[in-house]
XYZ file of C-alpha atoms in Angstrom:
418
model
C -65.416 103.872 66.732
C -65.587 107.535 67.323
C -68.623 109.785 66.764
C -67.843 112.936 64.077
C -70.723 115.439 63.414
C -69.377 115.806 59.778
C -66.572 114.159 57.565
C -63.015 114.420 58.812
C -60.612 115.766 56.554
C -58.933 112.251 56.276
C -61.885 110.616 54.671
C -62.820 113.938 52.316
C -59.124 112.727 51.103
C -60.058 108.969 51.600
C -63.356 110.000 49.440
C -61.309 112.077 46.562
C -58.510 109.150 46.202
C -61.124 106.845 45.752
C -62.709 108.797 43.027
C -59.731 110.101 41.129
C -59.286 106.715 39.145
C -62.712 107.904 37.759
C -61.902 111.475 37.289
C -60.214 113.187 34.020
C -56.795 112.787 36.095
C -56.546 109.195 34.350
C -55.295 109.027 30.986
C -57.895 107.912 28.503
C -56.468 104.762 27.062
C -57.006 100.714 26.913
C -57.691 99.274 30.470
C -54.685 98.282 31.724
C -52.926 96.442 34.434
C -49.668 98.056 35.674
C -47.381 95.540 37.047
C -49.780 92.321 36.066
C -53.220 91.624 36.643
C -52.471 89.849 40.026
C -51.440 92.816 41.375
C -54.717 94.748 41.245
C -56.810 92.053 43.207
C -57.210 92.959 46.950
C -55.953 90.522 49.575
C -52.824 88.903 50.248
C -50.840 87.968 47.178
C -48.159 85.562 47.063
C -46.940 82.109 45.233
C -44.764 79.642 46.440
C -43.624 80.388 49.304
C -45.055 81.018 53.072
C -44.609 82.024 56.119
C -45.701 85.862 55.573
C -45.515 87.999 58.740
C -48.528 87.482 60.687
C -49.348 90.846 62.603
C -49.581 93.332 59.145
C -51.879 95.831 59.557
C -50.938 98.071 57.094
C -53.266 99.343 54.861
C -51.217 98.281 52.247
C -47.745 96.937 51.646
C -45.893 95.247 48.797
C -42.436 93.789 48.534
C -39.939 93.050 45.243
C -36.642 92.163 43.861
C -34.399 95.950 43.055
C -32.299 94.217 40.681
C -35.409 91.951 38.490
C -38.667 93.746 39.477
C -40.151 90.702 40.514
C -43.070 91.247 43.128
C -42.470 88.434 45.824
C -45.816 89.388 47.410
C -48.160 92.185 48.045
C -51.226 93.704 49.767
C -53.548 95.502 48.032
C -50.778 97.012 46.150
C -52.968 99.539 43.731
C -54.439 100.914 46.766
C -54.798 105.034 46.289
C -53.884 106.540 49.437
C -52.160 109.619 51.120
C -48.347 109.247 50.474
C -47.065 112.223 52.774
C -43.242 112.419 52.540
C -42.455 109.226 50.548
C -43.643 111.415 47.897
C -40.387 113.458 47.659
C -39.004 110.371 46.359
C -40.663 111.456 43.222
C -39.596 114.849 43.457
C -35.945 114.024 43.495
C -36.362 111.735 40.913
C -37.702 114.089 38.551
C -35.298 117.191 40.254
C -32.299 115.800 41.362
C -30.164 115.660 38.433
C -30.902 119.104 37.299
C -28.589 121.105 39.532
C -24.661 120.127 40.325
C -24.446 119.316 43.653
C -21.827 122.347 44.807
C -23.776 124.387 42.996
C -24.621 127.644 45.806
C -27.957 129.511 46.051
C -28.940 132.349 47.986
C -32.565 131.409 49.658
C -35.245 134.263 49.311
C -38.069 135.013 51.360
C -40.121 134.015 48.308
C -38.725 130.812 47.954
C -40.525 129.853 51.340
C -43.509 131.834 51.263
C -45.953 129.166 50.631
C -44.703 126.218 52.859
C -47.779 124.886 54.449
C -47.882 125.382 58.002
C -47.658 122.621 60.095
C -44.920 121.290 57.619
C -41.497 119.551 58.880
C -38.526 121.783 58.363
C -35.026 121.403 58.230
C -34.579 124.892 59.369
C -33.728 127.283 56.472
C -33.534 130.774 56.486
C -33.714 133.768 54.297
C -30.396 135.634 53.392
C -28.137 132.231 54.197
C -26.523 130.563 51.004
C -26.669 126.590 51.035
C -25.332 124.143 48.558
C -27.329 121.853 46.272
C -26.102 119.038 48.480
C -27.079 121.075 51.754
C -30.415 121.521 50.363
C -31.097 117.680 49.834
C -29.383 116.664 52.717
C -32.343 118.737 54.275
C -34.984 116.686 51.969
C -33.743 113.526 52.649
C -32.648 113.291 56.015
C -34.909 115.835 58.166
C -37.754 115.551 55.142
C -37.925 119.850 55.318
C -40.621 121.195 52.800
C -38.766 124.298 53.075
C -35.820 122.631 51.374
C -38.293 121.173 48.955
C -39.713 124.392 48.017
C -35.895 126.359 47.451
C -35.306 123.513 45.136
C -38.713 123.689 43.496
C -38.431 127.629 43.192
C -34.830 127.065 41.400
C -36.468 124.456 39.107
C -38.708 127.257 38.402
C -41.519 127.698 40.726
C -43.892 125.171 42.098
C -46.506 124.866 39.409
C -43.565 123.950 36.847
C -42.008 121.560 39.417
C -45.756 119.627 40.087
C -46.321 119.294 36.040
C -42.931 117.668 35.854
C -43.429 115.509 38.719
C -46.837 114.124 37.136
C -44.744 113.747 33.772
C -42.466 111.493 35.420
C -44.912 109.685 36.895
C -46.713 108.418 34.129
C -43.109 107.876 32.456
C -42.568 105.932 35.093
C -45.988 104.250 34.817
C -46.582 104.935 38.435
C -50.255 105.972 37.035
C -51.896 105.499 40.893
C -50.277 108.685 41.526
C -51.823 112.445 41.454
C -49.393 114.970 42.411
C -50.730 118.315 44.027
C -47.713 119.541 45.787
C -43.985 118.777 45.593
C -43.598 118.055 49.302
C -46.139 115.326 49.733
C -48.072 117.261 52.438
C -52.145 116.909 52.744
C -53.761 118.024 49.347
C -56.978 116.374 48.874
C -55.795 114.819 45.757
C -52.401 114.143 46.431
C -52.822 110.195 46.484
C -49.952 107.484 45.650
C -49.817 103.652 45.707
C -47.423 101.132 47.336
C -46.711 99.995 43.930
C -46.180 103.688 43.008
C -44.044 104.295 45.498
C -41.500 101.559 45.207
C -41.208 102.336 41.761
C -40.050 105.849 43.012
C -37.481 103.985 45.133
C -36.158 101.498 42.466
C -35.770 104.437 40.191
C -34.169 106.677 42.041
C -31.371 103.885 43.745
C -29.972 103.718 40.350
C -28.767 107.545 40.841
C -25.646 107.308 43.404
C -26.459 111.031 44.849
C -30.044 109.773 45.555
C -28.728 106.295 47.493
C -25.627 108.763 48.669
C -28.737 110.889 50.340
C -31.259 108.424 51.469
C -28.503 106.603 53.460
C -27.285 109.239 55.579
C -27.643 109.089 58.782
C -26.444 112.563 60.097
C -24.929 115.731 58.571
C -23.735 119.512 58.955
C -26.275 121.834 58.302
C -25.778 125.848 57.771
C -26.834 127.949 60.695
C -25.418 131.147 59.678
C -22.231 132.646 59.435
C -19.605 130.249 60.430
C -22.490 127.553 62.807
C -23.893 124.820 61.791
C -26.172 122.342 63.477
C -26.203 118.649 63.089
C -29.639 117.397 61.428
C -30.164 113.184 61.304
C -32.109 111.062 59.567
C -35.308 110.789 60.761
C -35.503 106.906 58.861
C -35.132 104.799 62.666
C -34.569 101.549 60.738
C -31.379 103.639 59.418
C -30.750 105.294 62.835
C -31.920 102.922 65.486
C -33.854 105.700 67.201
C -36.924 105.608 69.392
C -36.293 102.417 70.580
C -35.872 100.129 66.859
C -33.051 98.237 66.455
C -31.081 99.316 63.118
C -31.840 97.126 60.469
C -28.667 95.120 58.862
C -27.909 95.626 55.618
C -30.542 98.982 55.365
C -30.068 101.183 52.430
C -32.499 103.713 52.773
C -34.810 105.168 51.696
C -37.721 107.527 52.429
C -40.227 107.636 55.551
C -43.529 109.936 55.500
C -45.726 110.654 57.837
C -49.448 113.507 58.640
C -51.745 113.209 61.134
C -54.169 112.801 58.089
C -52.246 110.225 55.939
C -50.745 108.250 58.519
C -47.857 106.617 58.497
C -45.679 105.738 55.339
C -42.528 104.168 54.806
C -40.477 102.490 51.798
C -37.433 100.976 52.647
C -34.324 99.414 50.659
C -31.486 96.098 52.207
C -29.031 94.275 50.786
C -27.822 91.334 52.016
C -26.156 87.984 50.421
C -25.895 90.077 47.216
C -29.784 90.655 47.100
C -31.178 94.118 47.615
C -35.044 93.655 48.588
C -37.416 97.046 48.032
C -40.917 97.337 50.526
C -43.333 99.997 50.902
C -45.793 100.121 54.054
C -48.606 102.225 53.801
C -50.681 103.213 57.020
C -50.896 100.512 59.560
C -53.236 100.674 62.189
C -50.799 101.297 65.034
C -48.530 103.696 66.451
C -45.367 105.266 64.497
C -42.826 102.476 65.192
C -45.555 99.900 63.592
C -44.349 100.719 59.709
C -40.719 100.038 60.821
C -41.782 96.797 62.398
C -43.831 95.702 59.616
C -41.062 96.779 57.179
C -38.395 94.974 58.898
C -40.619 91.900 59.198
C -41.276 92.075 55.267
C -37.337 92.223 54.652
C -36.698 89.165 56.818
C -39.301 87.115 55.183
C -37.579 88.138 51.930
C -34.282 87.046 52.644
C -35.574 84.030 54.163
C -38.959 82.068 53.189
C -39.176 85.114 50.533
C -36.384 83.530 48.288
C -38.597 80.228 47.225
C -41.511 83.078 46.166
C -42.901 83.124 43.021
C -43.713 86.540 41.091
C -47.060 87.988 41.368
C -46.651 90.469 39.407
C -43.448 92.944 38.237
C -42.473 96.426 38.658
C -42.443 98.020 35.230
C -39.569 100.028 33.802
C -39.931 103.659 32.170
C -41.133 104.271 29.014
C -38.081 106.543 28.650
C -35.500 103.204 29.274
C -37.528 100.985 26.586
C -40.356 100.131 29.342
C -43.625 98.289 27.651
C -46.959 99.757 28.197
C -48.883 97.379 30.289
C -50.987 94.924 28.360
C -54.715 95.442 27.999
C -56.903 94.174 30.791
C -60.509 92.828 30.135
C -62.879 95.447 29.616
C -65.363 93.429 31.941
C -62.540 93.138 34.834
C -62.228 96.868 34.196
C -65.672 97.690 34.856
C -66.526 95.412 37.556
C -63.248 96.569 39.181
C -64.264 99.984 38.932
C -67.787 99.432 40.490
C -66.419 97.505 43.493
C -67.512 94.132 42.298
C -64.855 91.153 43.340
C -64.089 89.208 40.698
C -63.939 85.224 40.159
C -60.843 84.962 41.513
C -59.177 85.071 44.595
C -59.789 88.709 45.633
C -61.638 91.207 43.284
C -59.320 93.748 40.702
C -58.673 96.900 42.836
C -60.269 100.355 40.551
C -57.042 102.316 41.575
C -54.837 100.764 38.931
C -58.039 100.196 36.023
C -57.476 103.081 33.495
C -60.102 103.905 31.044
C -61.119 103.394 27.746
C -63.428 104.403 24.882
C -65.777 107.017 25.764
C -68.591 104.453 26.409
C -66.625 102.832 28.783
C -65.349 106.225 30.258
C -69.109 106.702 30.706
C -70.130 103.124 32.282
C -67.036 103.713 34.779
C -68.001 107.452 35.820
C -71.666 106.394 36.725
C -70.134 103.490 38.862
C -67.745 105.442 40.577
C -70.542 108.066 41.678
C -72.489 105.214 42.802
C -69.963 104.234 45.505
C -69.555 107.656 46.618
C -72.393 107.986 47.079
C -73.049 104.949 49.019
C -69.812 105.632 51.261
C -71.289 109.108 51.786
C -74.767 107.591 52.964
C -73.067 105.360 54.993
C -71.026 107.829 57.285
C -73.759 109.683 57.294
C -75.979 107.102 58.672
C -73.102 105.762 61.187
C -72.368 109.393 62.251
C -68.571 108.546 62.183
C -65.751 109.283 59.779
C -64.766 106.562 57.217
C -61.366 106.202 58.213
C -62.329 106.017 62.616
C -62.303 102.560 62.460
C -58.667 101.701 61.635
C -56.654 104.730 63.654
C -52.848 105.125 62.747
C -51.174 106.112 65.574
C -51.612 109.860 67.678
C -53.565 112.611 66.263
C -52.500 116.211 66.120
C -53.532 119.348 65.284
C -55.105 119.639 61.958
C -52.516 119.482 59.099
C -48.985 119.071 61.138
C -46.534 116.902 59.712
C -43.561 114.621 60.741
C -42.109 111.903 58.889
C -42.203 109.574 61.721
C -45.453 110.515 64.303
C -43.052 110.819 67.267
C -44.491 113.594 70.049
C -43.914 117.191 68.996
C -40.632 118.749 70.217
C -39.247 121.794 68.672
C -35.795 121.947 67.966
C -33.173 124.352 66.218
C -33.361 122.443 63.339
C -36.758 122.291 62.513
C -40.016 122.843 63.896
C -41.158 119.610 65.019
C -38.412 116.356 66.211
C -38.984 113.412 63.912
């Protein structure tokens, strides 16, 4: 445990996610349950089946079915947390189809004026003309926020491209998620689930440019003129780099990682026929540990996994006929939002409790204050940041970015190796 005169950025965004299912971000309407009611109880969930991987310490993780939705099993699957890069899953799923993918475009110096610094970068410039499918190639495979941003400025500018991305959220009914920037980086604010995200993933497999993009492993990027510089995935369970194995049957699909939020990583495999979605969010060790942890969710999957019961289901869109999640009990919604376990195994997590009648709005307001409050008073008394206790992987300078935590290198292609 590490002493910290005054909170670290990482819990002021640990603080805000936890209060945002409080805040006038959440839709006012009947408690509900995304995904079934199992789902929003911390702990382990799973039915029927065991065997889970032992050594998971990921802050969160869940794993389901792509073709049925079915959950298999999960880890605190509602948790709000810091999504980094996974979150331009979202983006192309609300962006991607917008633009033909030979489409040509001329990048601006506007068009990258307000990439945060510290961001990863694919490497474009000013002046040079990249296709549509150059431009993703750099979102997918090197994660750039510069492509991200030329994209967002063609979709018309970053505040139009962040109100879209929230709209497809909540079409999606990925309602753990609060969007602040189209690139994923630190916001406090910017907060996703693992439920949320692998709804992102299942969504966006069904495009074929999306799957064509998320399982590439290398590609031809413009350099100017006539040059070009290869760029490759920076997904190592796609690659085999740093020392992981490539994982058989390994689809894709997006990998995120800040010194702040950790690291992040949803992944997609088929084998036998069966394609298998998990998202890791933030385990405790160093940046091969949410490859590991993936790869041991996938083989429990396709092994002891197949005799699993659900525990829940990921929802379709509203858009494709999707059902509004049922109405929870208003006293699991309250107690949930106060911190209070419930009866069963494992209490209902607040991220994924949305409210209600203004009373209710009320009741869950003056709860949620109540915890910050008592967090606050309790780093304060400790003297440490919230978040010291569970470390997730090397620190760096405050708000640089990589999608994997390796050690900075520059490169051509972008300002820091992934």
């Amino acid at each position: 445990m590490r002493e910290c005169s005054r909170l670290s950025r990482r819990a002021v965004l640990g603080l805000t996610a936890a209060a945002l299912p409080l805040s006038a971000t959440t839709p006012a309407s009947a408690a509900t349950v995304i995904g079934g009611e199992q789902l929003a109880r911390r702990g382990v969930q799973v039915r029927g089946a065991s065997g889970l991987p032992e050594k998971l310490s990921a802050l969160s993780w869940l794993i389901a079915d792509c073709a049925s939705g079915e959950v298999l099993a999960s880890f605190n699957a509602h948790r709000r947390l810091p999504p980094a890069s996974t979150l331009k899953m979202l983006f192309a799923d609300t962006v991607l189809k917008k633009f033909d993918r030979t489409e040509r475009y001329t990048v601006r110096d506007s068009d990258l004026a307000d990439v945060p610094a510290g961001s990863s970068l694919v490497g474009i410039k000013p002046g040079i003309t990249y296709s549509v499918e150059q431009l993703w190639q750099g979102v997918f495979l090197r994660s750039g926020n510069d492509a991200v941003h030329v994209l967002a400025h063609m979709n018309g500018g970053i505040a139009r491209t962040v109100a879209e991305m929230q709209a497809k959220a909540e079409d999606l009914q990925a309602l753990d998620t609060h969007v602040v920037s189209p690139d994923g980086f630190d916001h406090p604010g910017q907060i996703s689930s693992a439920y949320d995200l692998t709804l992102f993933a299942r969504h966006g497999l069904k495009d074929a440019d999306f799957r064509g993009y998320c399982g590439t492993r290398t590609a031809d990027f413009p350099a100017g003129g006539k040059k070009t510089f290869q760029i490759q995935n920076t997904d190592r369970l796609l690659t085999g780099a740093w020392g992981l194995r490539t994982y058989d049957g390994l689809i894709g699909v997006k990998n995120g990682y800040t010194s702040h939020a950790g690291n992040t990583f949803t992944g997609a495999a088929t084998r036998g026929g069966r394609t298998l979605l998990v998202t890791v969010m933030h385990p405790a060790e160093g940046s091969n540990a949410v490859y590991e942890q993936t790869a041991a969710l996938l083989d429990w999957g396709f092994g002891r996994g197949r005799s699993a019961r659900a525990v829940g289901t990921l929802v379709d869109p509203l858009s494709e006929g999707g059902a509004k999640a049922s109405a929870a009990p208003a006293r699991n919604a309250a107690r949930a939002a106060a911190g209070v376990p419930s009866s069963g195994s494992g209490g209902p997590s607040a991220g994924r409790l949305v409210e209600g009648a203004a009373g209710t709005a009320l009741l869950l307001a003056a709860a949620g204050a109540m915890v910050v409050k008592r967090r606050r008073r309790a780093v304060a008394a400790a003297g440490v940041s919230e978040e010291a206790e569970t470390p997730k992987g090397p620190e760096r300078s405050k708000g640089a970015e990589r999608s994997d935590g390796a050690a900075d290198a520059t490169e051509p292609g972008g300002r820091h190796r992934r």
